[in-house]
Coordinates of C-alpha atoms in Angstrom, one line a residue:
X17 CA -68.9 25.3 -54.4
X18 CA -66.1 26.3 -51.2
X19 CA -67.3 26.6 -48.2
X20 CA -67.7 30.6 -47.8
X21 CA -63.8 32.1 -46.6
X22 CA -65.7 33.4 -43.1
X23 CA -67.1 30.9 -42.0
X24 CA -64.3 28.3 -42.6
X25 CA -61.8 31.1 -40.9
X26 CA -64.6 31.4 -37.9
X27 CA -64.7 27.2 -37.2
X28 CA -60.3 27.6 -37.1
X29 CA -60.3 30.7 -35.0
X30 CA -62.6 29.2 -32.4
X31 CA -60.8 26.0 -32.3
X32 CA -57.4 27.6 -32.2
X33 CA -58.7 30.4 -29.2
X34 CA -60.4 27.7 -27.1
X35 CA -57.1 25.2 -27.4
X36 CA -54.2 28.2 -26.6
X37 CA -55.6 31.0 -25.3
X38 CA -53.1 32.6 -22.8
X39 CA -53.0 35.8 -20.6
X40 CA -49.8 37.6 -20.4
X41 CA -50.6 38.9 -17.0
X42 CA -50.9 35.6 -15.2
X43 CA -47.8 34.0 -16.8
X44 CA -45.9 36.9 -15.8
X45 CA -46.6 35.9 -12.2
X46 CA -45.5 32.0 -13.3
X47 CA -42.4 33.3 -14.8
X48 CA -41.5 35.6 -11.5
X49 CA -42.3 32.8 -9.1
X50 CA -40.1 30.8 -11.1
X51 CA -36.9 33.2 -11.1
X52 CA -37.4 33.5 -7.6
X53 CA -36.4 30.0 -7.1
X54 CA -32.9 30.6 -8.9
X55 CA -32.2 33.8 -7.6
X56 CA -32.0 33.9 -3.6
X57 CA -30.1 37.6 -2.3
X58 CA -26.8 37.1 -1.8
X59 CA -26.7 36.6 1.9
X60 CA -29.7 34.6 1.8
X61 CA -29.5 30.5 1.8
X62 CA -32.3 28.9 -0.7
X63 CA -34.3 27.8 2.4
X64 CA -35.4 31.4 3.2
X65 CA -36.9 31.3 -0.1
X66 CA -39.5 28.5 1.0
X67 CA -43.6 29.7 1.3
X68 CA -45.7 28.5 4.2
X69 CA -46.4 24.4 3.9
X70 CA -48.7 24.3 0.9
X71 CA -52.4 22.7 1.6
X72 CA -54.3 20.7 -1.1
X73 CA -56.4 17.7 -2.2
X74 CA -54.0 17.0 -4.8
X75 CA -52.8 14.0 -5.5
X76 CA -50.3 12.3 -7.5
X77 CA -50.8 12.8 -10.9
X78 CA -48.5 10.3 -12.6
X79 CA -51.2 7.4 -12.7
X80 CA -50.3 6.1 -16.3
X81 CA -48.3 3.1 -17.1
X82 CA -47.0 4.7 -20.1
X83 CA -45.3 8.1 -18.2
X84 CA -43.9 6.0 -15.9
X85 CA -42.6 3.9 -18.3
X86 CA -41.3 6.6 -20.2
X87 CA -39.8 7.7 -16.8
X88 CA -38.1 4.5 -16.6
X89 CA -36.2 4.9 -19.5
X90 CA -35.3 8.2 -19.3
X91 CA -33.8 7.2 -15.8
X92 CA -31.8 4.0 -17.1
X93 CA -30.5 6.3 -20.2
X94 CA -28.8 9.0 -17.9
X95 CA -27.5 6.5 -15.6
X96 CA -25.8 4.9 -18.7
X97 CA -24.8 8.5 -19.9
X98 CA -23.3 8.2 -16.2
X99 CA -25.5 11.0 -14.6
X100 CA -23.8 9.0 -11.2
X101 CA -25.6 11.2 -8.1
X102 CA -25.9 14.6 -10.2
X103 CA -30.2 15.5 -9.6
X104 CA -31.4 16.4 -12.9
X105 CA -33.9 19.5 -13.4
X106 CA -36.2 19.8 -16.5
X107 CA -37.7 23.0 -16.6
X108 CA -41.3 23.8 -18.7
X109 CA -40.4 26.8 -20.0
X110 CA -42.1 29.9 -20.3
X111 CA -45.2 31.9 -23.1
X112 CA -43.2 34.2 -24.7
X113 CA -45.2 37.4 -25.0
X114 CA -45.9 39.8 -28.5
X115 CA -43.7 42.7 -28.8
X116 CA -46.1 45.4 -28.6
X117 CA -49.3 43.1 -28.3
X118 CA -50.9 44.1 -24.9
X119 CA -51.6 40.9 -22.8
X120 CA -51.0 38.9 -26.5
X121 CA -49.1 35.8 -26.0
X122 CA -47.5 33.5 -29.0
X123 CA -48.9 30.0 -28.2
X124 CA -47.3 28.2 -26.0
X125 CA -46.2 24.3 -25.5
X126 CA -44.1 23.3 -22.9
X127 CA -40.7 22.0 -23.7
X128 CA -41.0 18.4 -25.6
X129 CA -38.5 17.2 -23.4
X130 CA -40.7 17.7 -20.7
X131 CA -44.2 17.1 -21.8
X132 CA -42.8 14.2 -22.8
X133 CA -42.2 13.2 -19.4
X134 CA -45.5 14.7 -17.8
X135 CA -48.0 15.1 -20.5
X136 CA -48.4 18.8 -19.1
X137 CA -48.5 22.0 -20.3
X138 CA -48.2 23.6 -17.0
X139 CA -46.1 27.2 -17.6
X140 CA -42.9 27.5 -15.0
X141 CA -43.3 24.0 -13.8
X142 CA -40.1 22.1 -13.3
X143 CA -39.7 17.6 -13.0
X144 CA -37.0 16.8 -10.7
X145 CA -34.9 13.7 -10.7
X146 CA -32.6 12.3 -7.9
X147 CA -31.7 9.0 -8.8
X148 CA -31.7 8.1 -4.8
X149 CA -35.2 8.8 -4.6
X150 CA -37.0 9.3 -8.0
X151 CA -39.1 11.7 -9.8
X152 CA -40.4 15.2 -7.9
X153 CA -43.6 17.7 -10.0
X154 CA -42.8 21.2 -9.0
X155 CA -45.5 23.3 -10.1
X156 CA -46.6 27.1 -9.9
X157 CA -50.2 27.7 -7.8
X158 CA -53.1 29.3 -9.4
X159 CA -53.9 32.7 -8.6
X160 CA -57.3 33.9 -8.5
X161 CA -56.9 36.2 -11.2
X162 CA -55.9 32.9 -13.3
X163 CA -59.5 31.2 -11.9
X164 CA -61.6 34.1 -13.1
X165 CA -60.2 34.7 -16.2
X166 CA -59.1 31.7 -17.3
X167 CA -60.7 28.6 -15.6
X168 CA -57.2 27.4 -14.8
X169 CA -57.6 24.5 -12.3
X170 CA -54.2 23.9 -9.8
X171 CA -52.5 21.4 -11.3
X172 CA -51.6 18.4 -9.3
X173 CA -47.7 18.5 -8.0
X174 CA -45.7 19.9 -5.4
X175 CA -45.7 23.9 -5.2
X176 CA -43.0 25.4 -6.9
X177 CA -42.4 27.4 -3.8
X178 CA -40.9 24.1 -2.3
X179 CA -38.3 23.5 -5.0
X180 CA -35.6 25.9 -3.0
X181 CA -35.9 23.6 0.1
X182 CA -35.8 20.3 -2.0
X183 CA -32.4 21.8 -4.1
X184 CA -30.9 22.4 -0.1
X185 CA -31.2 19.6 1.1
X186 CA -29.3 18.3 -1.7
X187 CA -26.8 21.2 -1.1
X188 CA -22.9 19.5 -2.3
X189 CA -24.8 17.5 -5.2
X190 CA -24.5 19.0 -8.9
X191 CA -27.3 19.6 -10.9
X192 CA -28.3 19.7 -14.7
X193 CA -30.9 21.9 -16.2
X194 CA -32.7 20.0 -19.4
X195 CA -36.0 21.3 -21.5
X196 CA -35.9 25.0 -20.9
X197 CA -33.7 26.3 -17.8
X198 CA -35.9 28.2 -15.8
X199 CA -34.8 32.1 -15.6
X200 CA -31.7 33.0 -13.4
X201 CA -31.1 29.1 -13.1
X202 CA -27.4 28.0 -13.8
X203 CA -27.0 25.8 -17.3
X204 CA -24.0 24.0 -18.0
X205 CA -24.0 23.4 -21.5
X206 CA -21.4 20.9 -21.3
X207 CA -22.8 18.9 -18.9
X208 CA -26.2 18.6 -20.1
X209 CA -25.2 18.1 -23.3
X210 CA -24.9 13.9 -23.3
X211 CA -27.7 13.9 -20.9
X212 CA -29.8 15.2 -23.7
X213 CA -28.3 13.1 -26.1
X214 CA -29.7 10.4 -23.6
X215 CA -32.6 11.2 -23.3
X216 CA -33.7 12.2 -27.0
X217 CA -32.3 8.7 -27.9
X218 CA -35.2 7.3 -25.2
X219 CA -37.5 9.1 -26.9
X220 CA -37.2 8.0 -30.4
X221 CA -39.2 5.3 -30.3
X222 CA -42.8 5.7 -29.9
X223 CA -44.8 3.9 -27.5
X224 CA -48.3 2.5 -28.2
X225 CA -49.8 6.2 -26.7
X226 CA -48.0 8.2 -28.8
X227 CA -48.6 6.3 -31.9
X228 CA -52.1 6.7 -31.3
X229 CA -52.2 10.4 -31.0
X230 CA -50.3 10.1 -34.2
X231 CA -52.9 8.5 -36.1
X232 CA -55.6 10.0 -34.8
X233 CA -53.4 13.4 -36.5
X234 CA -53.2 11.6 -39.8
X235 CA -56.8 10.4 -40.1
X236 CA -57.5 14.5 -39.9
X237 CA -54.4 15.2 -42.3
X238 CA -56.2 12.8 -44.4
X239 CA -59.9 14.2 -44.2
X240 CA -57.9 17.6 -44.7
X241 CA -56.1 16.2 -47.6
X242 CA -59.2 14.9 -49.4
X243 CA -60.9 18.5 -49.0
X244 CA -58.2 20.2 -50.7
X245 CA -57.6 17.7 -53.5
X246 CA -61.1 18.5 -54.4
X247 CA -59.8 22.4 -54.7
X248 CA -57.4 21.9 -57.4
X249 CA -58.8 24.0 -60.2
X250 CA -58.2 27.4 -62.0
X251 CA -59.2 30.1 -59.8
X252 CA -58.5 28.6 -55.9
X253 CA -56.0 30.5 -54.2
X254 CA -53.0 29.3 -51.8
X255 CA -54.8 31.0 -48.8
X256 CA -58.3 29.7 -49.8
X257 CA -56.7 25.7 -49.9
X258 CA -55.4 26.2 -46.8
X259 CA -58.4 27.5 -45.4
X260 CA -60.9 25.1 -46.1
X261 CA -58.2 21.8 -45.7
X262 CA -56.9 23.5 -41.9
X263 CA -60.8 24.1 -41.1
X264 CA -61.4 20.2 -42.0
X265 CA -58.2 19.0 -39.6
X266 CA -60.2 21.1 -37.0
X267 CA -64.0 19.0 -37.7
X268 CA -61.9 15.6 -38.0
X269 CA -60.5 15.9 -34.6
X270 CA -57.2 17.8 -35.1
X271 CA -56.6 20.3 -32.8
X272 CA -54.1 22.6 -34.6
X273 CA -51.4 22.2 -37.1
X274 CA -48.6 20.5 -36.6
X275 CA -46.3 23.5 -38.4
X276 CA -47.0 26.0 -40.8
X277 CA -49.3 24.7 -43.6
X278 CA -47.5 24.9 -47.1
X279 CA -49.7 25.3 -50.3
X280 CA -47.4 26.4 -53.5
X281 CA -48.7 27.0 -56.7
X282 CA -46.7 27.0 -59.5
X283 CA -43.2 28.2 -59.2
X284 CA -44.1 29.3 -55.4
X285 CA -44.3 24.9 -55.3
X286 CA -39.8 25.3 -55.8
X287 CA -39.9 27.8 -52.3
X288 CA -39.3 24.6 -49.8
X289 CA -41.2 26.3 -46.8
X290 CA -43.8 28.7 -48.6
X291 CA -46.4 30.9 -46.9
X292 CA -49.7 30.4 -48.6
X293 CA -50.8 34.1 -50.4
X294 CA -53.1 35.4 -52.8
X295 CA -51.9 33.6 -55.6
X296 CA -54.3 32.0 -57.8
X297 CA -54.0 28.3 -59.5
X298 CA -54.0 28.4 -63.1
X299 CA -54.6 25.7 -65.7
X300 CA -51.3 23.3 -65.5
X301 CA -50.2 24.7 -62.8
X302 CA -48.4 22.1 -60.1
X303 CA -49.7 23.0 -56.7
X304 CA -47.7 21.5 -53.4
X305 CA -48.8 21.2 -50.6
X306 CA -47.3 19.9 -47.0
X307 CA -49.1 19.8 -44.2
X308 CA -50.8 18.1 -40.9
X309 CA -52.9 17.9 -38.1
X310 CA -51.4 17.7 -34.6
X311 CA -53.4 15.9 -31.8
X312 CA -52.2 16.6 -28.2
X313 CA -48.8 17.5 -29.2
X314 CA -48.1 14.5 -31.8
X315 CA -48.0 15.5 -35.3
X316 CA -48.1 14.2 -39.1
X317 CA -46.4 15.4 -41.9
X318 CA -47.4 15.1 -45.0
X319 CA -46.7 16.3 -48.7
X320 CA -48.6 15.8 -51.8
X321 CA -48.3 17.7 -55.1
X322 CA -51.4 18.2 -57.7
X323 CA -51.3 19.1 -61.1
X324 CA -54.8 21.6 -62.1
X325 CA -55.4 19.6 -65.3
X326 CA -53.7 16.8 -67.2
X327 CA -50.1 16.9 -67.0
X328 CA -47.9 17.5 -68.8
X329 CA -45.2 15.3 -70.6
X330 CA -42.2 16.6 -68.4
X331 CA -44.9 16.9 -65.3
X332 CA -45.5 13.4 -65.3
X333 CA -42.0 12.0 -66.0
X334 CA -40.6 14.2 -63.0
X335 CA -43.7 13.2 -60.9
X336 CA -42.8 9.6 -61.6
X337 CA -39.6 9.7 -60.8
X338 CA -40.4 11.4 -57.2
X339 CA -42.9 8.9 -56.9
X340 CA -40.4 6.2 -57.6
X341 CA -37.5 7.2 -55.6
X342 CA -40.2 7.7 -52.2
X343 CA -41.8 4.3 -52.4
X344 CA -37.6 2.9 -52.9
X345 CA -37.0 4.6 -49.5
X346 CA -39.8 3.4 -47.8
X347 CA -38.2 0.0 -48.5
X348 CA -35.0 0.9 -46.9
X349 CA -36.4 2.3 -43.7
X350 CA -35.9 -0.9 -41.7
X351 CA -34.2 -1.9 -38.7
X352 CA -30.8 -1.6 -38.6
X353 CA -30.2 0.9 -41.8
X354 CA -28.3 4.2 -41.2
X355 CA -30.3 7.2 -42.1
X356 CA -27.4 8.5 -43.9
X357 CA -27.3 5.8 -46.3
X358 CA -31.3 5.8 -47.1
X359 CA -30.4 9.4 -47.9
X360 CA -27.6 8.6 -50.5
X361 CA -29.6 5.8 -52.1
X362 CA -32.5 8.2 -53.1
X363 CA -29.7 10.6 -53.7
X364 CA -28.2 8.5 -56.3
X365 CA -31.5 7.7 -58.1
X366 CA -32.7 11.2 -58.4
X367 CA -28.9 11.6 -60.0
X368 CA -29.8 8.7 -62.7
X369 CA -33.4 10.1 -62.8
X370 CA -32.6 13.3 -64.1
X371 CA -29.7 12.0 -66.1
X372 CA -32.3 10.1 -68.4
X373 CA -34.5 12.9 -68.2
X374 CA -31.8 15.0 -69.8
X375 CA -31.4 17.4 -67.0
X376 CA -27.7 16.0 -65.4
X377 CA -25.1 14.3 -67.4
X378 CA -23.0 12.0 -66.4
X379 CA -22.9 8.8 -64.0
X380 CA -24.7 8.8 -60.6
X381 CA -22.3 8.1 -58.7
X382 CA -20.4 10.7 -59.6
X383 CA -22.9 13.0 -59.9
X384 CA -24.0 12.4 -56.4
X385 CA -20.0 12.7 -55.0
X386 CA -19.9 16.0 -57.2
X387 CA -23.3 17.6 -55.3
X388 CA -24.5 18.2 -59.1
X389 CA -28.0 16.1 -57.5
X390 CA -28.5 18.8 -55.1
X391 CA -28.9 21.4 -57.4
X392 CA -32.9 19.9 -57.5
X393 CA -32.6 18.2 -54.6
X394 CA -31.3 20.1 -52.1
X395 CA -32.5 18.6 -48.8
X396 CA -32.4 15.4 -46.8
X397 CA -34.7 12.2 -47.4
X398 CA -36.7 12.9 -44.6
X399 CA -36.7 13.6 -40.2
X400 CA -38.4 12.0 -37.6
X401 CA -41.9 13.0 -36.5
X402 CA -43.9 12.6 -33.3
X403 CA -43.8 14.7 -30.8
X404 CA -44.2 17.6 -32.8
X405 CA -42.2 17.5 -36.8
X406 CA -38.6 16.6 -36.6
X407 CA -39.6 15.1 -32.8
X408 CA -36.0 13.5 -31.7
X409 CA -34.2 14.0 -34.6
X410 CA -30.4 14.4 -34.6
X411 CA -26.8 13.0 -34.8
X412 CA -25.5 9.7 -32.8
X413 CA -22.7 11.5 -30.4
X414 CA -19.4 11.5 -31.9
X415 CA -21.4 12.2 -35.8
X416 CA -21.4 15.9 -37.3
X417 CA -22.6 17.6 -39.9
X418 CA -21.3 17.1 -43.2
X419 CA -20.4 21.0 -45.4
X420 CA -21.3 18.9 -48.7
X421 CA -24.4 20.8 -50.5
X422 CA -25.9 17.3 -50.8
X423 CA -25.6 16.4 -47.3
X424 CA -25.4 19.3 -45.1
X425 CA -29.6 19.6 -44.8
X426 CA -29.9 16.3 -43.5
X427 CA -31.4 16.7 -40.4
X428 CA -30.4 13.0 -38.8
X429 CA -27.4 10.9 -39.1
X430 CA -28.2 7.6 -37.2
X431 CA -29.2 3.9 -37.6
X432 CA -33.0 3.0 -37.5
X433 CA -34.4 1.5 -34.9
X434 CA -38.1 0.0 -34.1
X435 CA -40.4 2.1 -33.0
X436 CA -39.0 5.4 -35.0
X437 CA -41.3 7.0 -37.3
X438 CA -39.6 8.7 -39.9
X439 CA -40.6 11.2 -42.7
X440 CA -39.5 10.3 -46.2
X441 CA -39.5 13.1 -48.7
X442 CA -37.9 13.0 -51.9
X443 CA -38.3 16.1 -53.8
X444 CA -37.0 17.4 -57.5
X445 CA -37.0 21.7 -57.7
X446 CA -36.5 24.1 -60.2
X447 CA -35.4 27.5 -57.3
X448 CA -33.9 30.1 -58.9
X449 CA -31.7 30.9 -56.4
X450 CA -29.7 27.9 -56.7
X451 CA -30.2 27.7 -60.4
X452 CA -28.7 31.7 -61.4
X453 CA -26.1 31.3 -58.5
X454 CA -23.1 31.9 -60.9
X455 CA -20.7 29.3 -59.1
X456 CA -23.3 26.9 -58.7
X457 CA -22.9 27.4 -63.4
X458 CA -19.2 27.2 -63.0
X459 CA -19.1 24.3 -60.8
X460 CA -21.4 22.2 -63.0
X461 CA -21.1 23.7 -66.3
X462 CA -20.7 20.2 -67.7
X463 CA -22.9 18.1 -65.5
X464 CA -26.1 20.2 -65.8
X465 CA -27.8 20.5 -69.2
X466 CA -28.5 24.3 -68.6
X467 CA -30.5 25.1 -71.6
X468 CA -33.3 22.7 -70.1
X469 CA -33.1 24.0 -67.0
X470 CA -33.3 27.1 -67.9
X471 CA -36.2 26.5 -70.1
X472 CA -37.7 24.7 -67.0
X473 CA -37.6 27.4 -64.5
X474 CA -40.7 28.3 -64.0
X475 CA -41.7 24.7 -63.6
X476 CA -42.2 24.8 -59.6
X477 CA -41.1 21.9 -57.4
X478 CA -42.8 18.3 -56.8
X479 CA -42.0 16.7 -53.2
X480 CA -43.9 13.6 -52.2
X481 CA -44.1 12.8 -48.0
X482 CA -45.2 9.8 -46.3
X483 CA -44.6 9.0 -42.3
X484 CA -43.9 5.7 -41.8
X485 CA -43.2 3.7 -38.7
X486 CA -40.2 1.2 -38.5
X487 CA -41.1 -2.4 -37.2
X488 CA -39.3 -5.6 -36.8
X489 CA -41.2 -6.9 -39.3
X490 CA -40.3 -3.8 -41.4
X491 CA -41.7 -0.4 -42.8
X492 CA -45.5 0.2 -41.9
X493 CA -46.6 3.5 -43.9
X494 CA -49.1 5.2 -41.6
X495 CA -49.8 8.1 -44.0
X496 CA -50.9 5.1 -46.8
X497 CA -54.3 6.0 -46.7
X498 CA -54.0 9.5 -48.6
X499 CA -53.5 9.5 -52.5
X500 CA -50.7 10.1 -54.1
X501 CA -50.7 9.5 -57.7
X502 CA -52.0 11.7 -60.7

């Protein structure tokens, strides 16, 4: 017997209130403190923007090894990216309120280029950097009306107010605005642009605290995981799985989900990113599901896909080949390997996969160089995950995006390194967009045997996910520990 819908939906929306619950008034005040910085009258120099000195107890707040190791490298990647004497200003960011929703605020996490920086989610706050003299925490005060309705303590850091007078007595240098510029703030794309590129390269690989976090989310993804396995039967809904498996992250430690949870049941398992509904699981029926836990900001990411019954023939061969194709590009996630190439190599046996199936003719190769694979296979091999799903990901400077249907999704072009924890997701779809699409028939009228696809079309999608960190001594599967066979 499920737990009962209410109180499953109770235990999430307590959990969810208690973690982000914001007030639209009070951030208002963060955000206007913040544009005040960046916005001095003409006439007026930034100094007559400073407040009265600021009085506190506070004291410095970067006590851990790891942020100020993570400060460290962020410092020696922008000198390399030859920052020279430019300061460098990464700026929080700001809650974003609901059109039309009162004091209703979508949640908010500061930028990950930031947080990862400061561990903070401090609204408006913005980290200086002057190479000269090191690492500055500007952040806004509390106001009373924050105290009473929020318990908001004053975080530990310089005031914001103080900024104005720290940028002026830099006055000459330039400056570059990374995370989210601050409002009214000047942003030079150009500039910041390899800076960026610097810095998301320091933060690919995880240290020891964020791989922590990490598995702390995937022991909850996998007690969430478990519960819904256990749902696969005639009669559970999409909504109703997702219920009861988000409300298990919750008493396993997670403390949200990492991204929208996906639960598709039969052909809703082909819509890549589908919103659980109504929709009720029927004998047969393949039911996919991607999801996980997050745990102060760090995320897994996981996919599995069900059958409600024994499978059938064509079920299992497909499932098999998935299967197949996943564990072969876990082997290839090791040091040194380009992304790109991983990508190709699952490509290509996806291409000979369905060519035995009956489903492509042809050779691989070809196959794969004609984009025919991507008519059931029509995204990349997998992203980095961390600080949030897709945490870091990205091209190498100098790399761009390839216009190929079987390479345009990939979402990273770039060697492996240690530390990097990757997703790797092979998938096989039968989406009827891509399927009735009449140049998509023209294109591959002799490399796709249409009459079985077309008979297959209603057959959903499978997709099989696992995270796995890369290591010197090669690929360690963290998600290992949930099932994945029939």
């Amino acid at each position: 017997m499920y737990p009962t819908r209410g109180r499953a939906e109770d235990c999430l929306a307590l959990t969810w209130r208690l973690m982000r619950r914001r007030r639209r008034d009070s951030r208002r005040r963060d955000c206007e403190r913040v544009s005040a910085v960046f916005s001095a009258a003409p006439g007026r120099s930034l100094r007559d923007n400073v407040a009265p000195p600021y009085s506190s107890d506070m004291s410095d707040h970067l006590t851990s090894n790891h942020l100020t190791l993570r400060r460290r490298r962020a410092a020696s990647a922008w000198r390399d990216a030859g920052l020279g004497d430019d300061l460098v200003l990464v700026g929080a960011g700001e809650p974003i309120g609901i059109p039309g929703g009162a004091d209703q605020q979508f949640p908010f996490h500061t930028h990950a280029e930031y947080y990862w920086l400061t561990e903070s989610e401090c609204a408006g706050a913005v980290l200086t950097y002057d190479p000269a003299e090191g690492w500055t925490d500007f952040v806004p005060r509390v106001t009373d009306g924050e105290r009473v309705w929020e318990g908001r303590t004053q975080a530990p850091g310089e005031p914001l107010e103080n900024l104005p007078a720290w940028l002026a007595a830099r006055r000459g240098r330039r400056w570059v605005m990374l995370g989210c510029p601050p409002a009214g703030a000047p942003f030079d794309a150009e500039r910041a642009a390899p800076l960026r590129d610097a810095l998301s390269h320091a933060r690919r690989p995880k240290d020891q605290h964020e791989l922590d976090r990490m598995r702390r989310a995937i022991a909850a993804t996998a007690a969430g995981f478990r519960v819904a396995a256990d749902m696969i039967r005639p009669g559970a809904t999409e909504r109703a799985i997702q219920i009861e498996m988000e409300a298990e992250f919750a008493r396993r430690g997670g403390e949200g989900t990492a991204y929208g949870t996906i639960v598709g049941v039969g052909t809703n398992a082909a819509v890549l990113h589908f919103s659980p509904g109504a929709r009720a699981v029927r004998a047969g029926d393949l039911v996919l599901i991607d999801a996980g836990a997050e745990v102060q900001r760090y995320a897994a990411d996981v996919t599995r896909t069900f059958v409600a019954g024994p499978p059938s023939a064509e079920q299992r061969a497909l499932y098999e080949l998935v299967l197949s194709v996943e564990q072969n590009g876990i082997r290839r996630c090791v040091a040194g390997a380009e992304w790109r190439d991983v990508h190709l190599a699952a490509a290509g046996e996806i291409a000979q996969g369905l060519v035995d199936f009956g489903l492509l003719r042809g050779g691989a190769d070809s196959l794969v160089e004609q984009d025919a694979h991507a008519l059931f296979f029509p995204h990349g091999l997998g992203h980095m995950v961390g600080l949030g799903v897709r945490d870091a990901s990205g091209f190498l400077p100098g790399r761009t995006r390839s216009t190929r249907p079987g390479l345009a999704n990939l979402r990273m072009d770039l060697p492996l390194e240690p530390g990097y924890v990757v997703t790797v997701e092979p998938g096989i779809y039968f989406i009827a967009a891509l399927l009735d699409n009449p140049d998509n028939r023209a294109k591959h009228r002799d490399t796709v045997n249409w009459e079985l696809a077309d008979r297959l079309r209603d057959f959903g999608g499978i997709r099989i996910e696992d995270n796995v960190l890369v290591t010197a001594e090669g690929p360690e599967v963290l998600t290992a520990a949930i099932p994945k066979t029939l």
